[in-house]
Short mmCIF file of C-alpha atoms and ligand atoms in Angstrom, two decimals:
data_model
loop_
_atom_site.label_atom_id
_atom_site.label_comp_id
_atom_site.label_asym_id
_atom_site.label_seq_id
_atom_site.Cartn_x
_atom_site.Cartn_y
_atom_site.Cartn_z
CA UNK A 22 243.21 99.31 140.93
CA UNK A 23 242.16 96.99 143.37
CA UNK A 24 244.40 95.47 145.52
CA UNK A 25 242.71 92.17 146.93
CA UNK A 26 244.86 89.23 145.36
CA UNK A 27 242.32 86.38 143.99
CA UNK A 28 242.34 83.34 147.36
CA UNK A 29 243.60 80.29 145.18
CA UNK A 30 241.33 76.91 144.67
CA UNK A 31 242.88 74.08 146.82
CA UNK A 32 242.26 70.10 146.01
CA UNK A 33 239.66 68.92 147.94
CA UNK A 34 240.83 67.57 151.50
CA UNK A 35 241.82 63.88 150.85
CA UNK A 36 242.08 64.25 147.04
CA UNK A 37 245.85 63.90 145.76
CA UNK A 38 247.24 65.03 142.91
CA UNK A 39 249.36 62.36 141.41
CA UNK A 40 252.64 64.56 140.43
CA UNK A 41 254.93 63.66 137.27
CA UNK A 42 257.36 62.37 140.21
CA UNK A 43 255.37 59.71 141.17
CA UNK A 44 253.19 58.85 138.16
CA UNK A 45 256.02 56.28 137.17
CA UNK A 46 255.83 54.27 140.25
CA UNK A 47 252.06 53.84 139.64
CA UNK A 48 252.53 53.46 135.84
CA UNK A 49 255.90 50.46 137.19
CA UNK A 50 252.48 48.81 139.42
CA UNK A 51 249.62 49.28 136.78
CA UNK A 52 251.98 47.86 134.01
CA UNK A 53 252.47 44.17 136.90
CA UNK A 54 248.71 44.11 137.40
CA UNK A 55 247.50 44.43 133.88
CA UNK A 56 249.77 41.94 133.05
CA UNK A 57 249.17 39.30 135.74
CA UNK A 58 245.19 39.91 134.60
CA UNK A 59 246.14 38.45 131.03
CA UNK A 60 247.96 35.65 132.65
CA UNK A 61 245.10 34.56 134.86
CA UNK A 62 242.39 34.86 131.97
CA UNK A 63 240.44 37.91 133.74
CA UNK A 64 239.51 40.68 131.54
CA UNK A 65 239.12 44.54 132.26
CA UNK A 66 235.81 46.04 132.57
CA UNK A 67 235.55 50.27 132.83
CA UNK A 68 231.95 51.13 134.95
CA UNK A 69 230.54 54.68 135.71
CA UNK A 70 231.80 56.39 138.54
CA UNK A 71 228.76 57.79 139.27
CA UNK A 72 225.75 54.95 139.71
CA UNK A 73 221.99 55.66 141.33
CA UNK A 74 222.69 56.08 145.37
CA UNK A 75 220.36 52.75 145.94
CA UNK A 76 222.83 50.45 144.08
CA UNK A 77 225.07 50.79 146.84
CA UNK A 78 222.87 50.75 149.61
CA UNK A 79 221.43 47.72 148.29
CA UNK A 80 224.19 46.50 148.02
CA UNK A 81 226.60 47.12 150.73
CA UNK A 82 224.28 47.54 153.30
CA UNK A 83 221.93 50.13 154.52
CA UNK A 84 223.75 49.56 158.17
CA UNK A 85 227.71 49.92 157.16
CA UNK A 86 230.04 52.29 157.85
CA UNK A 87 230.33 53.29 154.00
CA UNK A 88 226.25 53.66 153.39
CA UNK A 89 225.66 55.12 156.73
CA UNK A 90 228.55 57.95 157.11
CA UNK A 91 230.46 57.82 153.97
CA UNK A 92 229.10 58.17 150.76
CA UNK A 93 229.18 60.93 148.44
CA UNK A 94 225.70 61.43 147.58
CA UNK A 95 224.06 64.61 145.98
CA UNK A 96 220.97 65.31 143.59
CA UNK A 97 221.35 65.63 139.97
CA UNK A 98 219.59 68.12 138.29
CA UNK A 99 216.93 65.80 137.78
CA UNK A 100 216.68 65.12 141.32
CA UNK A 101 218.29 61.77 141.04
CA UNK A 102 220.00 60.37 143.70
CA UNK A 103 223.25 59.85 143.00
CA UNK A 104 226.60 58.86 144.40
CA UNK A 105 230.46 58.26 143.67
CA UNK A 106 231.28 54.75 143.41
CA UNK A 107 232.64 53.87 147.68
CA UNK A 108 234.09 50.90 145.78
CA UNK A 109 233.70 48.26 142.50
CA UNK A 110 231.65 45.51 143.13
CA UNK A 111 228.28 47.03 143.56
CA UNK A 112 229.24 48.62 139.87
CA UNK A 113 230.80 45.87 138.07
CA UNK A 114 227.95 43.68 139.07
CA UNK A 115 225.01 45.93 138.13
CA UNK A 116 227.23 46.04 134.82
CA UNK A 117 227.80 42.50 134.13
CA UNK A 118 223.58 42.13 134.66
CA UNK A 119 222.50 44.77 132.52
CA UNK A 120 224.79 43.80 129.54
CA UNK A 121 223.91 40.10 129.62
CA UNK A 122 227.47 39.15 130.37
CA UNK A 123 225.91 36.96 133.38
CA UNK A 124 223.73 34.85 131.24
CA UNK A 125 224.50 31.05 131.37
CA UNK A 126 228.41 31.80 131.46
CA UNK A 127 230.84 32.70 133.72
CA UNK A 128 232.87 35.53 133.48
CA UNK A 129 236.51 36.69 135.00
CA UNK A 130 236.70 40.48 135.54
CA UNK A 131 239.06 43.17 136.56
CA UNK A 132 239.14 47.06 137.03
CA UNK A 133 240.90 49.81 138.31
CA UNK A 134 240.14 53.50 139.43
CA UNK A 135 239.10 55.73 141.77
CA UNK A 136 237.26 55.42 144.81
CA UNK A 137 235.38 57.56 147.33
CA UNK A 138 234.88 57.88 150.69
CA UNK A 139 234.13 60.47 152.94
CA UNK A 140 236.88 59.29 155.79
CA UNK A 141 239.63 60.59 157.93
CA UNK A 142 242.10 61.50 155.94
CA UNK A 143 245.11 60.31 157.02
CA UNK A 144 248.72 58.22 155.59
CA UNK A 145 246.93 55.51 154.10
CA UNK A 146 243.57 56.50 153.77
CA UNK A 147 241.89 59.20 151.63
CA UNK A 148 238.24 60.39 150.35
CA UNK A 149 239.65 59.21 146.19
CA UNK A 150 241.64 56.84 146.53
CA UNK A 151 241.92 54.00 144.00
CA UNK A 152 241.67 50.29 143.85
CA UNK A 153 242.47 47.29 141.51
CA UNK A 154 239.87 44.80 141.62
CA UNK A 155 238.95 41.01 140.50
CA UNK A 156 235.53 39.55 140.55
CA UNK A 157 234.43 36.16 139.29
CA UNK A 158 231.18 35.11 138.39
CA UNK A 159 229.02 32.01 137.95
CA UNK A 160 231.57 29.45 139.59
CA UNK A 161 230.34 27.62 142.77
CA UNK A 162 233.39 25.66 143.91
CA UNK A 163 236.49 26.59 146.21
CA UNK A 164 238.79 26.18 143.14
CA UNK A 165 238.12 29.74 141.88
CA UNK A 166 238.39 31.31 145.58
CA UNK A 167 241.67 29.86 145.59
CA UNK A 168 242.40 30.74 142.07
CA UNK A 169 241.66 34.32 143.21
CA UNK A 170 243.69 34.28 146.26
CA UNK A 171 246.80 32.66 144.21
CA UNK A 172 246.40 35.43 141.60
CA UNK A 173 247.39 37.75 144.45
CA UNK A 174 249.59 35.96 146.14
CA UNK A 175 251.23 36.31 142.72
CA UNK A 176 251.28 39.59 142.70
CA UNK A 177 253.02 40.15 145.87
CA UNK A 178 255.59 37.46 144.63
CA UNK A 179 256.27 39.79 141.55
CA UNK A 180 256.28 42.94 143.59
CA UNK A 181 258.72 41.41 146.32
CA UNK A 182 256.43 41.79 149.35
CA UNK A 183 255.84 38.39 149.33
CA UNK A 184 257.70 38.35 153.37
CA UNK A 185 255.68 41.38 153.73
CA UNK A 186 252.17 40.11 154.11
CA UNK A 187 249.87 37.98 155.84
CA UNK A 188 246.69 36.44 154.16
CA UNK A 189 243.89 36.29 157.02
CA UNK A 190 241.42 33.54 156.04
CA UNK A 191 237.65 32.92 157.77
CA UNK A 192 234.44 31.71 156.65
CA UNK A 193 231.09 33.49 157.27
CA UNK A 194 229.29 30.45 155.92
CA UNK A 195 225.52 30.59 154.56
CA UNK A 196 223.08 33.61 154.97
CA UNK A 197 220.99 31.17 157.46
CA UNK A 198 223.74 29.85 158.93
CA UNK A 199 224.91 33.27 159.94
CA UNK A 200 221.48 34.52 160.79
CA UNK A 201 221.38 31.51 163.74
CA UNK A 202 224.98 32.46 164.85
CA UNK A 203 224.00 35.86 164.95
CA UNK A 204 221.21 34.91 167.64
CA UNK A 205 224.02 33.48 169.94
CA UNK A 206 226.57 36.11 169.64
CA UNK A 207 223.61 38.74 169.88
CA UNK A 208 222.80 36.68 173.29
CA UNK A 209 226.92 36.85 174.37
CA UNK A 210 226.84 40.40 173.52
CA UNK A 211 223.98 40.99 176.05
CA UNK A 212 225.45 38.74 178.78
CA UNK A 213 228.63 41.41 178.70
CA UNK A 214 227.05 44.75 178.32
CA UNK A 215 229.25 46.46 180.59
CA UNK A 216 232.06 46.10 178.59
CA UNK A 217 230.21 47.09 175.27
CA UNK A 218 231.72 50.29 173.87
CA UNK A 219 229.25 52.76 172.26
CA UNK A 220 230.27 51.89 168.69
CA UNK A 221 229.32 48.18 170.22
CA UNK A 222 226.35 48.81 171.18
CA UNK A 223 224.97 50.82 168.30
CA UNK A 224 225.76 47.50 166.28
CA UNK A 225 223.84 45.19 168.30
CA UNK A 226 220.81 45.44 166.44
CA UNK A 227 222.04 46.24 163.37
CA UNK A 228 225.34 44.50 162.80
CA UNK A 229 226.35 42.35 165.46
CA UNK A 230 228.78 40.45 163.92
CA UNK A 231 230.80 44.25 162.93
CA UNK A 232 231.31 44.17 166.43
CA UNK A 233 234.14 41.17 166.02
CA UNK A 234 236.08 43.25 164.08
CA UNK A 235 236.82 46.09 167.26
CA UNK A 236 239.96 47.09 167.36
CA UNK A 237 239.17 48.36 171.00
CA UNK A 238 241.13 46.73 174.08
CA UNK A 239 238.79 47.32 176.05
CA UNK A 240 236.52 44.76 175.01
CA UNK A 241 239.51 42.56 173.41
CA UNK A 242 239.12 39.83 176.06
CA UNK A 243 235.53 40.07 175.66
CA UNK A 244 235.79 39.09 172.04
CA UNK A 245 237.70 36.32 172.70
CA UNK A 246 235.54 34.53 174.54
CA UNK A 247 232.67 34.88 172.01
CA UNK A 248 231.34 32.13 170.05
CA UNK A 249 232.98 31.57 166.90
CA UNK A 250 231.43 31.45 163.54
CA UNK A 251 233.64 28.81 162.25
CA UNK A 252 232.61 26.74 164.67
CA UNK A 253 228.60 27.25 163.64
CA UNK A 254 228.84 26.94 159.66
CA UNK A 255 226.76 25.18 157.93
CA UNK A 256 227.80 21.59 156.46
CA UNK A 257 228.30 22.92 152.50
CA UNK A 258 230.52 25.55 153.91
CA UNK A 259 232.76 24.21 156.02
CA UNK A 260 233.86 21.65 152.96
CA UNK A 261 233.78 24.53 151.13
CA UNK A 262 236.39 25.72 153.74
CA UNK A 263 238.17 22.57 153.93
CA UNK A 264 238.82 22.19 150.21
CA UNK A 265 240.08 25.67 149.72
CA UNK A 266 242.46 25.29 152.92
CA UNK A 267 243.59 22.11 150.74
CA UNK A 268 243.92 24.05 148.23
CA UNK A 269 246.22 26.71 149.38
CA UNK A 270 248.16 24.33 151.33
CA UNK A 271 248.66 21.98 148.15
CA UNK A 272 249.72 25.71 146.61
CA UNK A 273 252.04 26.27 149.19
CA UNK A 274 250.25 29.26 150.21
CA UNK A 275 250.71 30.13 153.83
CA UNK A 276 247.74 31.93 155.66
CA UNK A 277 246.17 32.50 159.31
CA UNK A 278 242.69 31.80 160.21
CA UNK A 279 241.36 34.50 161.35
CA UNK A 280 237.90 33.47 163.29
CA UNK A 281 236.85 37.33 163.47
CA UNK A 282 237.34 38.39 159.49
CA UNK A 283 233.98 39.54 158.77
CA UNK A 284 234.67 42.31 156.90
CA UNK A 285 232.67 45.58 156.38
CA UNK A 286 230.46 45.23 153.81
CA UNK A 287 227.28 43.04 154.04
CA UNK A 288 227.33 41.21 150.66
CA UNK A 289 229.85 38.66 151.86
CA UNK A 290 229.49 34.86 152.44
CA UNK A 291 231.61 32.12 153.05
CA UNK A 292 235.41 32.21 152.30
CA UNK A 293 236.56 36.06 153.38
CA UNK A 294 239.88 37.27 153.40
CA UNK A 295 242.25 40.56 153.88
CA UNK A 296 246.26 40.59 153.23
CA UNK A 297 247.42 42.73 156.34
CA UNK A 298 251.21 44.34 156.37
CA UNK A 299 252.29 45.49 159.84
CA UNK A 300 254.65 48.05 157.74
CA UNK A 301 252.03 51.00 157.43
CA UNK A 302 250.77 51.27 161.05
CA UNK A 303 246.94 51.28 161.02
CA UNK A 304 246.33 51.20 157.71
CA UNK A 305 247.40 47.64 157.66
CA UNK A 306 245.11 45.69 155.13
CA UNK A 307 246.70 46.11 151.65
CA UNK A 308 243.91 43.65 149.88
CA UNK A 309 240.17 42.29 151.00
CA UNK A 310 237.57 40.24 149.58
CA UNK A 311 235.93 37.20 149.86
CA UNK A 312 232.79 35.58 148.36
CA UNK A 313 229.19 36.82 147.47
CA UNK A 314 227.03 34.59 146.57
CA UNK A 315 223.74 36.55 147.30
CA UNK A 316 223.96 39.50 145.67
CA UNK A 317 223.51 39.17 141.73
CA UNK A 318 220.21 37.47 143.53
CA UNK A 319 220.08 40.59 145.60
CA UNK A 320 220.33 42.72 142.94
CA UNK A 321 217.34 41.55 140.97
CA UNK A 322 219.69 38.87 139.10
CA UNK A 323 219.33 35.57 138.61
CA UNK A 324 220.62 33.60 141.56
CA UNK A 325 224.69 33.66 140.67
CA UNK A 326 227.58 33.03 142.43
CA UNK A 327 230.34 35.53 142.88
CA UNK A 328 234.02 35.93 144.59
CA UNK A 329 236.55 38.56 144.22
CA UNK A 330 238.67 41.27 145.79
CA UNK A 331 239.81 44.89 146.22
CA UNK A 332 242.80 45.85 146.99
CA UNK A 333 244.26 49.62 147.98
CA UNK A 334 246.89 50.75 145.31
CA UNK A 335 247.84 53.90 147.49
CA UNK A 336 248.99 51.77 150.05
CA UNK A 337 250.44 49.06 148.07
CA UNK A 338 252.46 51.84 146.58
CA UNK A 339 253.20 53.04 149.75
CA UNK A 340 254.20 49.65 150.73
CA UNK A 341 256.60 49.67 148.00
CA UNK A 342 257.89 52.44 148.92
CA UNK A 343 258.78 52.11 152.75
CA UNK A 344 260.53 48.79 151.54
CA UNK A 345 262.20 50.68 148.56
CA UNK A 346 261.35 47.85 146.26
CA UNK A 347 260.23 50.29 143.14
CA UNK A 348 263.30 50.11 140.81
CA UNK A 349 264.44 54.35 139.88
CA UNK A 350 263.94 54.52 136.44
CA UNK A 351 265.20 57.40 134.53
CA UNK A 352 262.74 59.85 132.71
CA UNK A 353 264.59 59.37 128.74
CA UNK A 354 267.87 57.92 127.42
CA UNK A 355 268.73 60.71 125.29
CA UNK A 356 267.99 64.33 125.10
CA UNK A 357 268.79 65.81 121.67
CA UNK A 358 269.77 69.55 121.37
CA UNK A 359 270.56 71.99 118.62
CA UNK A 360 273.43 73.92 120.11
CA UNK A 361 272.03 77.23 118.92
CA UNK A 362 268.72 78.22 116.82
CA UNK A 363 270.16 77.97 113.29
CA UNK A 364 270.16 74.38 113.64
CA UNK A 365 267.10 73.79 115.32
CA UNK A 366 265.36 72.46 111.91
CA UNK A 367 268.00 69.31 111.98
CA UNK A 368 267.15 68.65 115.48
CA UNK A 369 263.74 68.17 114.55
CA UNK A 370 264.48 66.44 111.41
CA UNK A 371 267.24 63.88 113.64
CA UNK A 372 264.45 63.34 116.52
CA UNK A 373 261.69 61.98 114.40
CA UNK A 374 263.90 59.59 112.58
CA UNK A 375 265.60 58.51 115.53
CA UNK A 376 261.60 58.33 116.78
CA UNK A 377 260.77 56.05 113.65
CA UNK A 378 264.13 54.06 113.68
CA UNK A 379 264.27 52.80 117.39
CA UNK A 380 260.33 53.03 118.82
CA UNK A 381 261.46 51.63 122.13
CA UNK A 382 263.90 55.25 122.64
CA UNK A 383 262.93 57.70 125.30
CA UNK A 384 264.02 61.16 123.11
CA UNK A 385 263.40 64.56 124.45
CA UNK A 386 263.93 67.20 122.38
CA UNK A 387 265.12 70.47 123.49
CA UNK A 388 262.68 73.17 123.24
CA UNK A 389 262.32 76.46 124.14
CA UNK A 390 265.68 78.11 122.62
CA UNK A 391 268.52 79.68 125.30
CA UNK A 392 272.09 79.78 125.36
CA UNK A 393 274.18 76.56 124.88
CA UNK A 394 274.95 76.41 128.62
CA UNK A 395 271.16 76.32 129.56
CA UNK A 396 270.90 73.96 127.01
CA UNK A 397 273.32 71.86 128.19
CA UNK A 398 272.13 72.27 131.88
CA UNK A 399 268.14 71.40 130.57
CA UNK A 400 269.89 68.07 129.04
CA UNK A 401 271.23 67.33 132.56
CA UNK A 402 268.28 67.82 134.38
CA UNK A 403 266.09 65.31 131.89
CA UNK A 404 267.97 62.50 133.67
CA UNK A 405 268.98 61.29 129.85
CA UNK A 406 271.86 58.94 129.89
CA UNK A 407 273.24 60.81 126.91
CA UNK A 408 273.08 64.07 125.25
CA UNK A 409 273.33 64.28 121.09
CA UNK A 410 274.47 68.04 119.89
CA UNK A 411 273.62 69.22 116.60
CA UNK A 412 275.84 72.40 115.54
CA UNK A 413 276.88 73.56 112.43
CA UNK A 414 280.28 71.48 111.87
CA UNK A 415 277.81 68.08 112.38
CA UNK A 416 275.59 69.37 109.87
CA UNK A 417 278.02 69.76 107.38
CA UNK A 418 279.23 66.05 107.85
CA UNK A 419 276.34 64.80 108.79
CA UNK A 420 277.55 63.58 112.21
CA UNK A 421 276.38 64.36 116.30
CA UNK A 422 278.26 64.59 118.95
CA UNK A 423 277.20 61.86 121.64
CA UNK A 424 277.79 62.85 124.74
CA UNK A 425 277.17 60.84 127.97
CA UNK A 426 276.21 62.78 131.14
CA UNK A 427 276.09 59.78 133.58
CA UNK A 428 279.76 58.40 133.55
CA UNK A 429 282.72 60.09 131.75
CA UNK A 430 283.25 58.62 128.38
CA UNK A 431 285.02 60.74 125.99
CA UNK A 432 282.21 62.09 123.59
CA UNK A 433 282.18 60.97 120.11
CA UNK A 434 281.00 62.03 116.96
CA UNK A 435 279.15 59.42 115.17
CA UNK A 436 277.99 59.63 111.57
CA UNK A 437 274.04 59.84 111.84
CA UNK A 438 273.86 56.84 109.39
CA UNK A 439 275.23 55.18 112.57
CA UNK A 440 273.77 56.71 115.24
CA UNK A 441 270.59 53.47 115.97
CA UNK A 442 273.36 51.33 115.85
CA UNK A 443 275.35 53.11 118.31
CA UNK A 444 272.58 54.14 120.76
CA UNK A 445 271.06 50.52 120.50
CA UNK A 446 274.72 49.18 122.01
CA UNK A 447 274.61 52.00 124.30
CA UNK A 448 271.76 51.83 125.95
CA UNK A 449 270.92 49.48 128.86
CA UNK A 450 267.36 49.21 128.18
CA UNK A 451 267.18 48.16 124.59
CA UNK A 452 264.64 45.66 123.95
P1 ATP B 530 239.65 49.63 156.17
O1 ATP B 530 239.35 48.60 157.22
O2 ATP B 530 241.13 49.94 156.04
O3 ATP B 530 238.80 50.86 156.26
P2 ATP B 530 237.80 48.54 154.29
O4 ATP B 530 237.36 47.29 154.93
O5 ATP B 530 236.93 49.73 154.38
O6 ATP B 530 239.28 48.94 154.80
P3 ATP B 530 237.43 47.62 151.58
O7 ATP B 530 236.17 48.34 151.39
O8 ATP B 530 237.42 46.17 151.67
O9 ATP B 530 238.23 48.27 152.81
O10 ATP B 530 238.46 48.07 150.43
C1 ATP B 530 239.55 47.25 150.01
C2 ATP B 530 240.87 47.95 150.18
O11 ATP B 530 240.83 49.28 149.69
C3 ATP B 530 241.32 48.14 151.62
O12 ATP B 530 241.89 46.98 152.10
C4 ATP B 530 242.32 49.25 151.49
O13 ATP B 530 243.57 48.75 151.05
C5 ATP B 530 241.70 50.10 150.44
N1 ATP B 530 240.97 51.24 151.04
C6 ATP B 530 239.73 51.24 151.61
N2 ATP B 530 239.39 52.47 152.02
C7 ATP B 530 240.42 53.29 151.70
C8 ATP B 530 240.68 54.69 151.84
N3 ATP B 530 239.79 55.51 152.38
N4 ATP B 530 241.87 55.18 151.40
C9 ATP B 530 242.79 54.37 150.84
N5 ATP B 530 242.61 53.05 150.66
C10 ATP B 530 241.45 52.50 151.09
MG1 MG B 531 236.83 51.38 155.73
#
């Protein structure tokens, strides 16, 4: 016999498992957001996760951090290259053109799911993680930027972090506009070499303007003397800027400008913006987007304008819980149990008309047989509020005994013609 025990098969590193524990605190945020979605007018779209390798590096840019180092990319057996979706835009955009949903309308989308990125994993950030996302298509003016923004401010309202964030605003203003401001900054950038750091000066050619966005103090005074794109938009996007500042101040929306937001990904233009928390260290920026109106164009589309955002559920949950603001919510009301096997048949029988009586009840049934006290002992671990015993005296008179497991009430028997009426007083949740 051999003795070598099998090595088990881990998760991959930065891949979580989402456990039964915490499934209902994503379940208590999915159940907000889908919501919110309906009251706003956006509708869900599902994409691929896997899409051809060149949508994103079309997309995002051949020179980001994402397309450079952090794709998951690999050959089909066809030798296509393909990779995991780094994020939703590329995908939802690619969809919306290929199924005509982009011709002479506009459209209000949504969609959530998983993620990848090969990264660092640490609290906060992971290689799947998963995002909720909004894009909206075909509309020119600032009134659906702020639209978008409002629908999350929203959502922080409803989740309570509301104190917890800050919206960061800045413009990037037109392609040519930036292309001219990149010139000067390219020309400050040279004047201070010295205090370029090598991450700096890799970006100099290729993405200048990524540079703003260094956390390093090093160059920190550096990049506060640098010219400032706001002050070099173009004419069309500075009112754009103005208006949607009016906007959100008319909305009583409070927000920062933030003159170096530029954001990582190189489909952006105009009105960008990131909600920050300082409550999760470095890992701060709980939501980003901003507007793109190049890249349905870019894409081989017909010239289209587009805004949106993404925002990080795995740290929005986190959020939620460092500030404790996901209510505990237990896993049934009731768990129903035959107090030994001869009267297992009842249980069943009880449960499923209970089931079709009151469709809003959280029943478990026992299962599994035992003695009454692991019975009873399985009923208090479900977290049920009450317990309902069938034995053979409540048979006979057609009767359970309700007991409750939470508080000490003196259990009852209640005639089972009774028992919806008597649960649907008892219970705190009833609809
Ligand atoms: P960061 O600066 O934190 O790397 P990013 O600019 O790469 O973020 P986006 O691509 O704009 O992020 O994605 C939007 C949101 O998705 C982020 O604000 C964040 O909340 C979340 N996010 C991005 N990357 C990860 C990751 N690896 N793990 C968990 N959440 C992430
Ligand atoms: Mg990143």
């Amino acid at each position: 016999m051999s003795k070598s025990v099998a090595k088990k098969i881990q998760a991959i590193r930065g891949m979580n498992d989402l456990l039964p524990s915490e499934s209902p605190r994503w379940q208590f945020f999915e159940g907000i957001v889908r919501q919110l979605m309906q009251r706003y007018g956006f509708a869900e779209i599902r994409t691929p996760i896997v899409e051809q390798t060149a949508l994103f590096a079309r997309s995002i840019g051949e020179v980001t951090d994402i397309v450079e180092k952090e794709m998951y990319t690999f050959e089909d057996r066809n030798g296509d290259s393909l990779t995991l979706r780094p994020e939703g835009t590329a995908s939802c955009v690619r969809a919306a053109m290929e199924n005509g949903l982009l011709y002479n309308q506009t459209q209000r989308l949504w969609y959530q799911g998983p993620m990848f990125r090969h990264e660092r994993p640490q609290k906060g950030r992971y290689r799947q993680f998963h995002q909720v996302g909004i894009e909206a298509y075909g509309f020119e003016g600032p009134d659906i930027d702020a639209e978008v923004i409002l629908l999350s401010a929203r959502l922080w309202k409803e989740l309570g972090l509301m104190e917890h964030v800050t919206l960061e605003l800045n413009s990037l203003g037109s392609s040519e506009a930036r292309a001219a401001y990149r010139d000067k900054l390219v020309a400050y950038f040279e004047q201070h070499r010295d205090v370029l750091d090598e991450d700096a000066k890799r970006r100099l050619t290729s993405n200048p303007l990524r540079i703003l966005d260094s956390k390093n103090p090093a160059m920190a005074e550096m990049l506060d003397g640098a010219p400032r794109l706001l002050d070099n938009l173009d004419e069309p996007s500075q009112a754009h800027f103005e208006q949607l500042k009016a906007m959100l101040d008319a909305a009583g929306i409070a927000y920062v400008i933030n003159p170096r937001l530029v954001r990582g990904l190189d489909y952006y233009s105009r009105t960008v913006f990131e909600w920050t928390t300082t409550a999760l260290g470095s890992q701060g920026t709980v939501c980003a987007g901003g507007r793109y109106d190049g890249l349905v164009e870019q894409l081989g589309g017909k010239p289209t304008p587009g805004v949106g955002f993404a925002m990080g559920v795995e740290r929005l949950i986190l959020l939620l819980e460092t500030l404790d603001l996901i209510p505990d919510e237990a896993g049934s009301d009731v768990y129903l149990l035959a107090m030994d096997d001869t009267a297992t048949v009842a249980a069943i029988t009880l449960a499923e008309q209970l089931r079709s009586e009151l469709p809003w009840l959280r029943l478990q049934l026992h299962c599994g047989g035992g003695s009454f006290k692991s019975r009873m002992k399985k009923a208090d671990k479900s977290g049920a509020a009450y317990a309902l015993l069938l034995g053979e005296d409540e048979i006979a008179e057609h009767t359970v005994t309700l007991k409750a497991l939470r508080d000490d009430q003196a259990q009852q028997r209640v005639p089972q013609a009774m028992l919806a009426h008597t649960l649907s007083e008892r219970l705190p949740n009833t609809p």
